[in-house]
Amino acid sequence: METRKIQVTGGSTYTVSLPKTWATANDVSSGMTVEIYAEDDTLLITPQNDVDHQEGTLEVASLDDEQLKRAILTMYVSGFDVIRLEAGRITTEQRRAIRSAIQGLIGVEVVEEQSGCVVIQDLLDSAELSIVNAVSRMRLIATSMLSDALTALVENDDDIAQDVIERDDDVDRLFLVVSRIFRATLRSPGAAEGLGVSREDCFDYHSSARQLERVGDHAVKIARLALKLEEIPEAVAEALLALHEDAAAIIERSMDALFAEESDEANEYGHRALEAVPEIDEHTRRVDELLRDLDPVQAQSLGLVLDSLSRSADYGGNVAETALQKAAPRP
């Protein structure tokens, strides 16, 4: 930390000098322009960035399929708009991996392809991105997946179960968008200003999006079990549907709290959601008692369904805690 004394020039303008070590490290020199952002009682100063697209290069010769996919996703989330993938020769398997990776990304396309180079680019206008809209969309998809997974289970409907599994890709794509936006706000105050959302709020939305992504994963787990199981006893089916209804209510109240514009409303929804979480544990134990009379293999599978519903409720409770922190007074 360095301190500077505020001075007045021209009788009405406040001035402060910049530390030379910082200016040198950021290539700031006399005559250049810096950007100043005001966040509550804090001023943030950054060098002016005139680059429209962030470009990055990745050497992929030594990367296998899964490593290459992960590397592409990492660079996307890190904020690169143009990614050059280079090698002496990019193999057919690597090209398949590249295409598989970009299928999981929104707005990303291959814009150049040669024997030793593939260039992919994010064609989505950053100004059109909204972290609030992305999380809202995740909420709708994840909660509907969980509901449909239970329907597939109790109605023994393989088509619905398969549809739930396929929709998980949509949740994952949206979570990557949220992660990309969040990391952009960490790097640049201008990104948060462009969103109209504070960086603290972006953190809360990102944390909540992670919980929704996990709810989607558990919906897929239930759907896969539904594909394996035959018809289940009516009493067990009704008990699982009732448990899902309670778990879904927690998730919905938590998300309502997160998006609430007034602190009082956020606190009301958030506390109601958290107070209902312990009741899920008791409800889970009651359903577990019903499973003990079933065939051991069927009971084990339905026990996994029970666990997924319980965990989904817990994830809703995590969102509620985030919402209460978001609504709390800030120092």
Coordinates of C-alpha atoms in Angstrom, one line a residue:
M1 CA 0.0 0.0 0.0
E2 CA 1.1 3.5 -0.8
T3 CA -0.5 6.8 0.4
R4 CA -0.9 10.0 -1.5
K5 CA -1.9 13.4 -0.5
I6 CA -4.8 15.1 -2.2
Q7 CA -4.0 18.4 -3.8
V8 CA -6.1 21.2 -5.3
T9 CA -5.2 22.7 -8.7
G10 CA -7.0 25.5 -10.4
G11 CA -9.0 26.2 -7.3
S12 CA -11.6 23.5 -7.9
T13 CA -9.9 20.3 -9.2
Y14 CA -8.6 17.6 -6.8
T15 CA -5.5 15.8 -8.1
V16 CA -3.5 12.8 -6.8
S17 CA -0.3 11.3 -8.2
L18 CA 0.0 7.7 -9.3
P19 CA 2.7 5.4 -7.9
K20 CA 5.5 5.1 -10.5
T21 CA 6.0 1.4 -9.9
W22 CA 2.3 0.8 -10.7
A23 CA 2.4 3.1 -13.8
T24 CA 5.5 1.3 -15.1
A25 CA 4.2 -2.1 -14.5
N26 CA 1.0 -1.2 -16.5
D27 CA 2.7 0.8 -19.3
V28 CA 1.1 4.0 -18.1
S29 CA 3.0 7.1 -19.2
S30 CA 2.5 10.8 -19.5
G31 CA -0.3 11.8 -21.7
M32 CA -2.1 8.4 -21.5
T33 CA -5.7 8.0 -20.3
V34 CA -6.7 5.9 -17.3
E35 CA -10.2 4.8 -16.4
I36 CA -11.7 5.7 -13.0
Y37 CA -14.6 3.8 -11.5
A38 CA -16.5 4.8 -8.4
E39 CA -18.0 2.0 -6.3
D40 CA -19.6 3.4 -3.2
D41 CA -16.8 4.9 -1.2
T42 CA -14.0 3.3 -3.4
L43 CA -12.3 4.6 -6.5
L44 CA -10.8 2.0 -8.9
I45 CA -8.1 3.1 -11.4
T46 CA -7.2 1.0 -14.4
P47 CA -5.3 1.6 -17.6
Q48 CA -7.6 2.3 -20.5
N49 CA -8.2 -0.8 -22.6
D50 CA -8.9 -0.2 -26.2
V51 CA -8.7 -3.9 -27.2
D52 CA -12.0 -5.2 -28.5
H53 CA -11.1 -8.9 -28.5
Q54 CA -8.9 -10.7 -26.1
E55 CA -6.8 -13.3 -28.0
G56 CA -5.0 -16.3 -26.7
T57 CA -2.8 -19.1 -28.1
L58 CA -2.7 -22.6 -26.9
E59 CA -0.2 -25.3 -27.9
V60 CA -2.2 -28.5 -28.2
A61 CA 0.3 -31.0 -29.6
S62 CA 0.6 -32.9 -26.3
L63 CA -3.1 -32.7 -25.3
D64 CA -5.4 -35.6 -25.6
D65 CA -9.1 -35.4 -26.1
E66 CA -10.3 -34.6 -22.6
Q67 CA -7.3 -32.4 -21.8
L68 CA -8.0 -30.4 -24.9
K69 CA -11.7 -30.0 -24.1
R70 CA -10.8 -28.8 -20.6
A71 CA -8.2 -26.4 -21.9
I72 CA -10.7 -24.8 -24.3
L73 CA -13.3 -24.4 -21.6
T74 CA -10.8 -22.9 -19.3
M75 CA -9.7 -20.3 -21.8
Y76 CA -13.3 -19.5 -22.6
V77 CA -14.2 -18.9 -19.0
S78 CA -11.0 -16.9 -18.5
G79 CA -12.3 -14.4 -21.0
F80 CA -10.6 -15.0 -24.3
D81 CA -12.7 -14.0 -27.3
V82 CA -10.4 -15.6 -29.9
I83 CA -8.5 -18.8 -29.1
R84 CA -5.8 -20.1 -31.5
L85 CA -5.1 -23.8 -31.1
E86 CA -1.8 -24.7 -32.7
A87 CA 0.3 -27.8 -33.3
G88 CA 2.6 -29.2 -35.9
R89 CA -0.4 -31.1 -37.1
I90 CA -3.8 -31.2 -35.4
T91 CA -5.1 -34.8 -35.5
T92 CA -8.6 -35.9 -36.5
E93 CA -9.3 -36.9 -32.9
Q94 CA -8.2 -33.4 -31.7
R95 CA -10.5 -31.8 -34.2
R96 CA -13.4 -33.9 -32.9
A97 CA -12.5 -32.8 -29.4
I98 CA -12.5 -29.2 -30.4
R99 CA -15.9 -29.4 -32.0
S100 CA -17.2 -31.3 -29.0
A101 CA -15.9 -28.6 -26.7
I102 CA -17.4 -25.7 -28.6
Q103 CA -20.8 -27.4 -28.7
G104 CA -20.9 -26.9 -25.0
L105 CA -20.3 -23.1 -25.3
I106 CA -22.8 -20.4 -26.3
G107 CA -21.9 -18.3 -29.3
V108 CA -18.5 -19.9 -30.0
E109 CA -17.7 -21.1 -33.6
V110 CA -14.7 -22.3 -35.6
V111 CA -13.6 -19.3 -37.8
E112 CA -10.4 -20.7 -39.3
E113 CA -9.1 -24.2 -39.8
Q114 CA -5.7 -25.3 -41.1
S115 CA -3.6 -28.4 -40.8
G116 CA -1.7 -27.0 -37.8
C117 CA -4.1 -24.4 -36.5
V118 CA -7.7 -24.1 -35.5
V119 CA -9.1 -20.7 -34.5
I120 CA -12.3 -20.5 -32.5
Q121 CA -14.1 -17.2 -31.6
D122 CA -16.8 -16.1 -29.3
L123 CA -19.2 -14.3 -31.7
L124 CA -21.7 -13.3 -29.0
D125 CA -21.8 -9.6 -28.3
S126 CA -20.6 -9.0 -24.7
A127 CA -23.1 -6.2 -24.4
E128 CA -25.9 -8.7 -24.8
L129 CA -24.8 -10.8 -21.9
S130 CA -26.7 -10.6 -18.7
I131 CA -25.7 -12.6 -15.6
V132 CA -29.1 -12.1 -14.1
N133 CA -30.8 -13.5 -17.3
A134 CA -28.4 -16.4 -17.4
V135 CA -29.0 -17.4 -13.8
S136 CA -32.8 -16.9 -14.3
R137 CA -32.7 -19.3 -17.2
M138 CA -30.7 -21.8 -15.2
R139 CA -33.3 -21.7 -12.5
L140 CA -36.1 -22.5 -15.0
I141 CA -34.2 -25.3 -16.6
A142 CA -32.8 -26.9 -13.4
T143 CA -36.1 -26.9 -11.5
S144 CA -38.1 -28.2 -14.5
M145 CA -35.4 -31.0 -15.0
L146 CA -35.9 -32.0 -11.3
S147 CA -39.6 -32.1 -11.7
D148 CA -39.6 -34.0 -14.9
A149 CA -37.1 -36.5 -13.5
L150 CA -39.5 -37.4 -10.8
T151 CA -42.3 -37.7 -13.3
A152 CA -40.2 -40.0 -15.4
L153 CA -39.5 -42.1 -12.3
V154 CA -43.1 -42.5 -11.0
E155 CA -44.6 -42.9 -14.5
N156 CA -41.8 -45.1 -15.8
D157 CA -41.5 -42.9 -18.8
D158 CA -38.1 -43.3 -20.5
D159 CA -38.7 -40.6 -23.1
I160 CA -39.0 -37.9 -20.3
A161 CA -36.0 -39.4 -18.5
Q162 CA -33.9 -39.1 -21.7
D163 CA -35.1 -35.5 -22.3
V164 CA -33.9 -34.6 -18.8
I165 CA -30.5 -36.0 -19.4
E166 CA -30.2 -34.0 -22.7
R167 CA -31.2 -30.7 -21.1
D168 CA -28.3 -30.9 -18.7
D169 CA -26.1 -29.5 -21.5
D170 CA -28.2 -26.3 -21.5
V171 CA -27.6 -25.8 -17.8
D172 CA -23.8 -26.5 -18.2
R173 CA -23.6 -24.0 -21.1
L174 CA -25.3 -21.3 -19.1
F175 CA -23.1 -21.9 -16.1
L176 CA -20.0 -21.4 -18.2
V177 CA -21.5 -18.1 -19.4
V178 CA -22.1 -17.0 -15.8
S179 CA -18.5 -18.0 -14.9
R180 CA -17.1 -16.1 -17.9
I181 CA -19.1 -13.0 -16.9
F182 CA -18.1 -13.3 -13.3
R183 CA -14.4 -13.6 -14.0
A184 CA -14.6 -10.6 -16.4
T185 CA -15.9 -8.5 -13.5
L186 CA -13.0 -9.5 -11.4
R187 CA -10.5 -8.4 -14.1
S188 CA -12.2 -5.2 -15.1
P189 CA -14.4 -2.8 -13.2
G190 CA -15.7 -1.7 -16.6
A191 CA -17.3 -5.1 -17.1
A192 CA -19.3 -4.8 -13.9
E193 CA -20.3 -1.2 -14.8
G194 CA -21.5 -2.4 -18.2
L195 CA -23.6 -5.1 -16.6
G196 CA -25.2 -2.6 -14.2
V197 CA -24.4 -5.2 -11.4
S198 CA -21.9 -4.7 -8.6
R199 CA -19.0 -7.2 -8.4
E200 CA -20.3 -8.4 -5.0
D201 CA -23.7 -9.2 -6.6
C202 CA -21.9 -11.0 -9.5
F203 CA -20.2 -13.2 -6.9
D204 CA -23.5 -14.0 -5.3
Y205 CA -25.1 -14.9 -8.7
H206 CA -22.1 -17.1 -9.6
S207 CA -22.3 -18.9 -6.3
S208 CA -26.0 -19.5 -6.7
A209 CA -25.5 -20.6 -10.3
R210 CA -23.1 -23.3 -9.1
Q211 CA -25.9 -24.6 -6.8
L212 CA -28.4 -24.7 -9.7
E213 CA -25.8 -26.6 -11.8
R214 CA -25.6 -29.2 -9.0
V215 CA -29.4 -29.5 -8.9
G216 CA -29.4 -30.2 -12.6
D217 CA -26.8 -32.9 -12.1
H218 CA -29.0 -34.6 -9.5
A219 CA -32.0 -34.4 -11.8
V220 CA -29.9 -36.3 -14.4
K221 CA -28.9 -38.8 -11.7
I222 CA -32.6 -39.4 -10.9
A223 CA -33.4 -39.7 -14.7
R224 CA -30.7 -42.3 -15.2
L225 CA -32.1 -44.3 -12.3
A226 CA -35.6 -44.0 -13.8
L227 CA -34.3 -45.6 -17.0
K228 CA -33.2 -48.6 -15.0
L229 CA -36.1 -49.0 -12.6
E230 CA -39.5 -50.6 -13.4
E231 CA -42.7 -49.5 -11.8
I232 CA -42.4 -48.5 -8.2
P233 CA -45.0 -48.9 -5.4
E234 CA -47.7 -46.3 -5.4
A235 CA -47.1 -45.3 -1.8
V236 CA -43.4 -44.8 -2.4
A237 CA -44.1 -42.8 -5.6
E238 CA -46.5 -40.5 -3.7
A239 CA -43.9 -40.0 -0.9
L240 CA -41.2 -39.1 -3.3
L241 CA -43.4 -36.7 -5.2
A242 CA -44.3 -35.0 -1.9
L243 CA -40.6 -34.8 -0.9
H244 CA -39.8 -33.3 -4.3
E245 CA -42.6 -30.7 -3.8
D246 CA -41.0 -29.6 -0.5
A247 CA -37.5 -29.5 -2.0
A248 CA -38.6 -27.5 -5.0
A249 CA -40.4 -25.0 -2.7
I250 CA -37.1 -24.4 -0.9
I251 CA -35.3 -23.8 -4.2
E252 CA -38.0 -21.5 -5.5
R253 CA -38.1 -19.4 -2.3
S254 CA -34.3 -19.2 -2.3
M255 CA -34.2 -17.9 -5.9
D256 CA -37.0 -15.5 -5.1
A257 CA -34.9 -14.2 -2.3
L258 CA -31.8 -13.9 -4.5
F259 CA -33.7 -11.8 -7.1
A260 CA -35.7 -9.7 -4.7
E261 CA -35.1 -6.0 -5.1
E262 CA -36.1 -5.1 -1.5
S263 CA -34.1 -6.3 1.5
D264 CA -37.2 -7.1 3.5
E265 CA -38.6 -9.3 0.8
A266 CA -35.3 -11.1 0.4
N267 CA -35.0 -11.7 4.1
E268 CA -38.6 -13.1 4.3
Y269 CA -38.1 -15.6 1.4
G270 CA -34.6 -16.5 2.5
H271 CA -35.5 -17.2 6.1
R272 CA -38.6 -19.2 5.1
A273 CA -36.4 -21.4 2.8
L274 CA -33.8 -22.0 5.5
E275 CA -36.4 -22.8 8.1
A276 CA -37.8 -25.5 5.8
V277 CA -34.4 -27.3 5.2
P278 CA -34.5 -29.2 8.6
E279 CA -38.0 -30.4 7.8
I280 CA -36.6 -32.1 4.6
D281 CA -34.3 -34.2 6.8
E282 CA -37.3 -35.5 8.8
H283 CA -39.3 -36.0 5.6
T284 CA -36.4 -38.0 4.1
R285 CA -36.3 -40.3 7.1
R286 CA -40.0 -41.0 6.8
V287 CA -39.7 -42.0 3.1
D288 CA -36.6 -44.1 3.9
E289 CA -38.8 -46.2 6.2
L290 CA -41.0 -47.1 3.3
L291 CA -38.0 -48.3 1.3
R292 CA -37.1 -50.9 3.8
D293 CA -39.9 -53.2 2.8
L294 CA -38.9 -53.2 -0.9
D295 CA -36.6 -55.5 -2.8
P296 CA -33.0 -54.6 -1.8
V297 CA -31.9 -53.7 -5.3
Q298 CA -34.9 -51.4 -5.9
A299 CA -34.6 -50.0 -2.4
Q300 CA -30.9 -49.1 -3.0
S301 CA -31.8 -47.3 -6.3
L302 CA -34.7 -45.4 -4.7
G303 CA -32.4 -44.5 -1.8
L304 CA -30.2 -42.7 -4.3
V305 CA -33.2 -40.8 -5.6
L306 CA -34.0 -39.9 -2.0
D307 CA -30.5 -38.6 -1.5
S308 CA -30.6 -36.5 -4.6
L309 CA -33.8 -34.8 -3.5
S310 CA -32.4 -34.1 -0.1
R311 CA -29.2 -32.7 -1.6
S312 CA -31.2 -30.5 -4.0
A313 CA -33.0 -29.0 -1.0
D314 CA -29.6 -28.4 0.7
Y315 CA -28.4 -26.6 -2.5
G316 CA -31.6 -24.4 -2.3
G317 CA -30.6 -23.6 1.3
N318 CA -27.2 -22.6 0.2
V319 CA -28.8 -20.1 -2.3
A320 CA -30.9 -18.8 0.6
E321 CA -27.8 -18.1 2.7
T322 CA -26.3 -16.3 -0.3
A323 CA -29.5 -14.3 -0.8
L324 CA -29.5 -13.2 2.9
Q325 CA -25.8 -12.1 2.6
K326 CA -26.7 -10.2 -0.5
A327 CA -29.5 -8.4 1.2
A328 CA -27.5 -7.6 4.4
P329 CA -26.3 -4.0 5.0
R330 CA -22.8 -3.5 3.7
P331 CA -20.0 -1.8 5.6

